[in-house]
Coordinates of C-alpha atoms and ligand atoms in Angstrom, one line a residue:
X1 CA -37.5 29.4 112.2
X2 CA -34.4 28.1 114.1
X3 CA -35.4 26.5 117.3
X4 CA -33.1 26.6 120.3
X5 CA -31.9 23.2 121.6
X6 CA -31.4 23.4 125.3
X7 CA -28.7 20.8 125.9
X8 CA -28.1 21.4 129.5
X9 CA -24.4 21.1 128.9
X10 CA -23.7 24.7 128.1
X11 CA -24.8 27.7 130.2
X12 CA -28.2 29.0 129.1
X13 CA -26.9 32.4 128.2
X14 CA -24.2 30.8 125.9
X15 CA -27.0 28.8 124.2
X16 CA -28.9 32.1 123.7
X17 CA -25.8 33.7 122.2
X18 CA -25.5 30.8 119.8
X19 CA -29.2 31.2 118.9
X20 CA -28.7 34.9 118.1
X21 CA -25.5 34.3 116.1
X22 CA -27.3 31.6 114.1
X23 CA -30.1 34.0 113.5
X24 CA -27.6 36.5 112.0
X25 CA -26.0 33.7 110.1
X26 CA -29.2 32.4 108.5
X27 CA -30.5 35.9 107.7
X28 CA -33.3 36.0 110.3
X29 CA -31.6 39.0 111.9
X30 CA -29.9 41.2 109.2
X31 CA -26.9 43.6 109.5
X32 CA -28.2 47.0 110.7
X33 CA -31.7 45.6 111.7
X34 CA -33.2 45.6 115.2
X35 CA -33.4 42.2 116.9
X36 CA -36.4 41.4 119.2
X37 CA -36.4 43.0 122.6
X38 CA -35.1 41.2 125.7
X39 CA -38.7 40.7 126.8
X40 CA -39.8 39.2 123.4
X41 CA -36.7 36.9 123.3
X42 CA -37.3 35.8 126.9
X43 CA -40.9 34.9 126.0
X44 CA -40.0 33.2 122.8
X45 CA -37.3 31.0 124.4
X46 CA -38.9 30.4 127.7
X47 CA -36.0 31.8 129.8
X48 CA -35.6 34.7 132.1
X49 CA -35.1 38.3 130.9
X50 CA -31.9 38.5 132.9
X51 CA -30.4 35.5 131.0
X52 CA -31.3 37.1 127.7
X53 CA -29.8 40.4 128.9
X54 CA -26.5 38.6 129.9
X55 CA -26.3 36.9 126.4
X56 CA -27.0 40.2 124.5
X57 CA -24.4 42.0 126.6
X58 CA -21.8 39.4 125.7
X59 CA -22.6 39.8 122.0
X60 CA -22.4 43.6 122.3
X61 CA -19.0 43.3 123.9
X62 CA -17.9 41.1 121.1
X63 CA -19.1 43.8 118.6
X64 CA -21.8 41.6 116.9
X65 CA -24.7 43.7 118.3
X66 CA -25.0 47.4 119.1
X67 CA -27.4 49.0 121.6
X68 CA -29.1 52.3 120.7
X69 CA -30.5 54.1 123.6
X70 CA -34.3 54.2 123.5
X71 CA -34.4 52.3 120.2
X72 CA -33.3 48.7 121.0
X73 CA -30.5 46.4 120.0
X74 CA -29.3 46.1 116.4
X75 CA -27.1 43.7 114.5
X76 CA -23.8 45.6 113.8
X77 CA -24.0 47.1 110.3
X78 CA -21.2 45.0 108.8
X79 CA -18.5 43.8 111.1
X80 CA -15.3 43.8 109.0
X81 CA -13.2 41.5 111.0
X82 CA -13.1 38.3 113.0
X83 CA -14.3 39.1 116.5
X84 CA -11.8 37.4 118.7
X85 CA -14.1 37.3 121.7
X86 CA -16.8 35.3 120.0
X87 CA -16.4 31.7 119.1
X88 CA -17.6 31.9 115.5
X89 CA -17.0 29.8 112.5
X90 CA -15.7 30.8 109.1
X91 CA -19.3 30.6 107.8
X92 CA -20.6 32.8 110.5
X93 CA -17.7 35.3 110.1
X94 CA -18.3 35.7 106.4
X95 CA -22.1 36.0 106.7
X96 CA -21.6 38.7 109.3
X97 CA -19.4 40.5 106.9
X98 CA -22.1 40.2 104.2
X99 CA -20.0 37.8 102.1
X100 CA -21.2 34.4 100.8
X101 CA -19.0 31.6 102.3
X102 CA -18.1 28.4 100.4
X103 CA -15.3 25.9 100.5
X104 CA -13.3 23.6 98.3
X105 CA -12.5 20.3 99.9
X106 CA -8.9 19.3 99.1
X107 CA -9.0 16.2 101.3
X108 CA -11.3 14.5 103.8
X109 CA -10.1 11.3 105.5
X110 CA -9.8 9.4 108.8
X111 CA -6.2 8.8 109.9
X112 CA -4.1 8.2 113.0
X113 CA -2.9 11.2 115.1
X114 CA 0.8 12.0 114.8
X115 CA 2.5 12.9 118.1
X116 CA 2.3 16.7 117.9
X117 CA -1.4 16.8 117.0
X118 CA -2.2 14.1 119.6
X119 CA -0.6 16.4 122.2
X120 CA -2.9 19.3 121.3
X121 CA -5.9 17.1 121.4
X122 CA -4.9 15.4 124.6
X123 CA -5.2 11.9 123.0
X124 CA -2.7 9.1 122.5
X125 CA -0.7 9.2 119.3
X126 CA -2.4 6.9 116.8
X127 CA -6.0 7.8 117.9
X128 CA -8.3 8.1 114.9
X129 CA -8.8 11.6 113.7
X130 CA -11.1 13.0 111.0
X131 CA -8.9 15.3 109.0
X132 CA -10.5 17.9 106.7
X133 CA -8.5 20.2 104.5
X134 CA -10.5 23.0 102.8
X135 CA -9.9 26.2 100.9
X136 CA -12.3 28.7 102.5
X137 CA -13.8 31.1 100.1
X138 CA -15.6 34.4 100.5
X139 CA -17.8 35.3 97.5
X140 CA -15.4 34.1 94.9
X141 CA -12.1 34.9 96.6
X142 CA -10.1 32.2 98.4
X143 CA -9.4 33.5 101.9
X144 CA -7.7 30.7 103.8
X145 CA -6.4 27.2 103.6
X146 CA -7.5 25.3 106.7
X147 CA -6.8 21.9 108.0
X148 CA -9.1 20.6 110.8
X149 CA -8.2 17.6 112.9
X150 CA -11.2 16.2 114.9
X151 CA -11.3 13.3 117.4
X152 CA -13.2 10.8 115.2
X153 CA -15.0 9.0 118.0
X154 CA -16.7 12.3 119.1
X155 CA -18.3 12.7 115.7
X156 CA -18.5 9.2 114.0
X157 CA -19.2 9.2 110.3
X158 CA -18.5 13.0 110.0
X159 CA -16.4 12.7 106.8
X160 CA -18.7 10.3 105.0
X161 CA -22.0 11.8 105.8
X162 CA -21.5 15.5 105.1
X163 CA -20.4 17.5 102.1
X164 CA -18.1 20.1 103.6
X165 CA -17.9 22.1 100.3
X166 CA -21.4 23.3 101.3
X167 CA -21.8 22.5 105.0
X168 CA -20.5 24.4 108.0
X169 CA -18.4 22.2 110.3
X170 CA -19.5 24.0 113.4
X171 CA -23.2 23.7 112.4
X172 CA -22.9 20.0 111.9
X173 CA -21.0 19.5 115.2
X174 CA -23.5 21.6 117.1
X175 CA -26.8 20.5 115.5
X176 CA -26.2 17.0 114.1
X177 CA -23.9 15.7 116.8
X178 CA -25.3 17.8 119.7
X179 CA -21.8 18.9 120.7
X180 CA -21.7 22.0 122.9
X181 CA -18.8 24.0 121.5
X182 CA -17.7 26.1 124.5
X183 CA -14.4 27.9 124.0
X184 CA -11.2 27.9 121.9
X185 CA -7.6 28.8 122.2
X186 CA -6.2 30.5 119.2
X187 CA -2.7 31.7 118.2
X188 CA -1.9 34.1 115.3
X189 CA 1.5 34.7 113.8
X190 CA 2.8 36.2 110.6
X191 CA 4.8 34.3 108.0
X192 CA 5.3 33.9 104.3
X193 CA 2.9 31.6 102.2
X194 CA 4.3 28.3 101.3
X195 CA 4.3 27.4 97.6
X196 CA 1.1 25.3 98.0
X197 CA -0.7 27.9 100.0
X198 CA 0.3 30.6 97.5
X199 CA -1.1 28.5 94.7
X200 CA -4.5 27.8 96.3
X201 CA -4.9 31.3 97.7
X202 CA -3.8 33.0 94.4
X203 CA -0.9 34.8 96.1
X204 CA 2.8 35.1 95.2
X205 CA 5.0 32.6 97.0
X206 CA 6.1 34.0 100.3
X207 CA 3.4 36.7 100.3
X208 CA 2.3 37.4 104.0
X209 CA -0.3 35.1 105.6
X210 CA -1.6 34.9 109.1
X211 CA -0.8 31.5 110.4
X212 CA -3.4 30.4 112.9
X213 CA -3.9 27.5 115.2
X214 CA -7.1 26.8 117.2
X215 CA -7.9 24.2 119.8
X216 CA -11.7 24.0 120.2
X217 CA -13.1 22.7 123.5
X218 CA -16.5 21.3 124.3
X219 CA -18.4 22.2 127.4
X220 CA -16.8 19.4 129.4
X221 CA -13.4 21.1 128.7
X222 CA -12.2 18.4 126.4
X223 CA -10.4 19.3 123.1
X224 CA -12.4 18.3 120.1
X225 CA -10.7 20.0 117.1
X226 CA -7.2 21.2 116.3
X227 CA -7.0 23.5 113.3
X228 CA -4.0 24.9 111.4
X229 CA -4.8 27.6 108.9
X230 CA -3.2 30.2 106.7
X231 CA -5.3 33.3 106.1
X232 CA -4.4 35.9 103.4
X233 CA -2.6 38.7 105.0
X234 CA -4.0 41.3 102.6
X235 CA -7.7 40.8 103.4
X236 CA -8.1 39.7 106.9
X237 CA -8.0 41.7 110.2
X238 CA -8.7 40.6 113.7
X239 CA -10.4 42.7 116.4
X240 CA -9.7 42.3 120.1
X241 CA -11.4 44.1 122.9
X242 CA -8.9 44.9 125.7
X243 CA -10.0 45.9 129.1
X244 CA -8.2 47.4 132.1
X245 CA -7.5 44.8 134.7
Ligands
16G1 C1 -12.9 29.0 111.6 C2 -12.0 28.4 112.6 C3 -11.8 26.9 112.4 C4 -13.1 26.2 112.3 C5 -13.9 26.8 111.2 C6 -15.3 26.1 111.1 C7 -10.3 30.2 112.8 C8 -8.9 30.6 112.8 N1 -10.6 29.0 112.5 O1 -12.4 29.1 110.3 O2 -11.1 26.5 113.5 O3 -12.8 24.8 111.9 O4 -14.1 28.2 111.5 O5 -15.9 26.7 110.0 O6 -11.1 31.1 113.1 P1 -17.3 26.3 109.3 O7 -18.3 26.0 110.5 O8 -17.7 27.4 108.5 O9 -17.0 25.0 108.5

């Protein structure tokens, strides 16, 4: 069973959200099935019921869980899209959709930060970055080409120690390096696939892709990762919850 690591760096309810998302990811809680009650989770994790309630509410708002009056809280049957409110990884998104995630690593190396990327990561140009380029695959279909740039000193040895054709980057950062991934800023824009993207994604050159960038922050509000990706425009949708302000 997954155990919750209380790091102290992240608010408790965020850690409980991560615990539940990981439960969905590793199959402990399956799509359409009921999760333990707030009381059971509070006892299991040694936290207050109110904190569990807060975490579950957040996951309901993000569309990952659904409440059924008088019956309990259930894992959403099969979320079909990336929930923009929840900070999830490709691996988590695909498992939530019921697809098997994998990756093909095109390159993995440590190199100095160019000016533009250094700016996003709030470091000096030339700072060592771990750069990981992967084709992200769902079942057998390539879904995205993704290049992650991470501040190497925050996760020393990352590139040498782990095989990212099998590993989830977020899992390694959270569990092996104890980093509290707190929030991210993401942009999405439409454009045509470059020749290289079209080749690895099995698309015609210039077919529509969603160009995404993400800056991932740790709980101390420092950028950790800057990602540039191209997701196939024909198979990916994004879901955003908008509220009256
Ligand atoms: C998602 C993130 C990406 C992150 C990756 C980690 C977007 C646009 N990008 O693909 O920033 O690096 O997840 O995935 O959502 P992993 O933990 O499965 O390796």
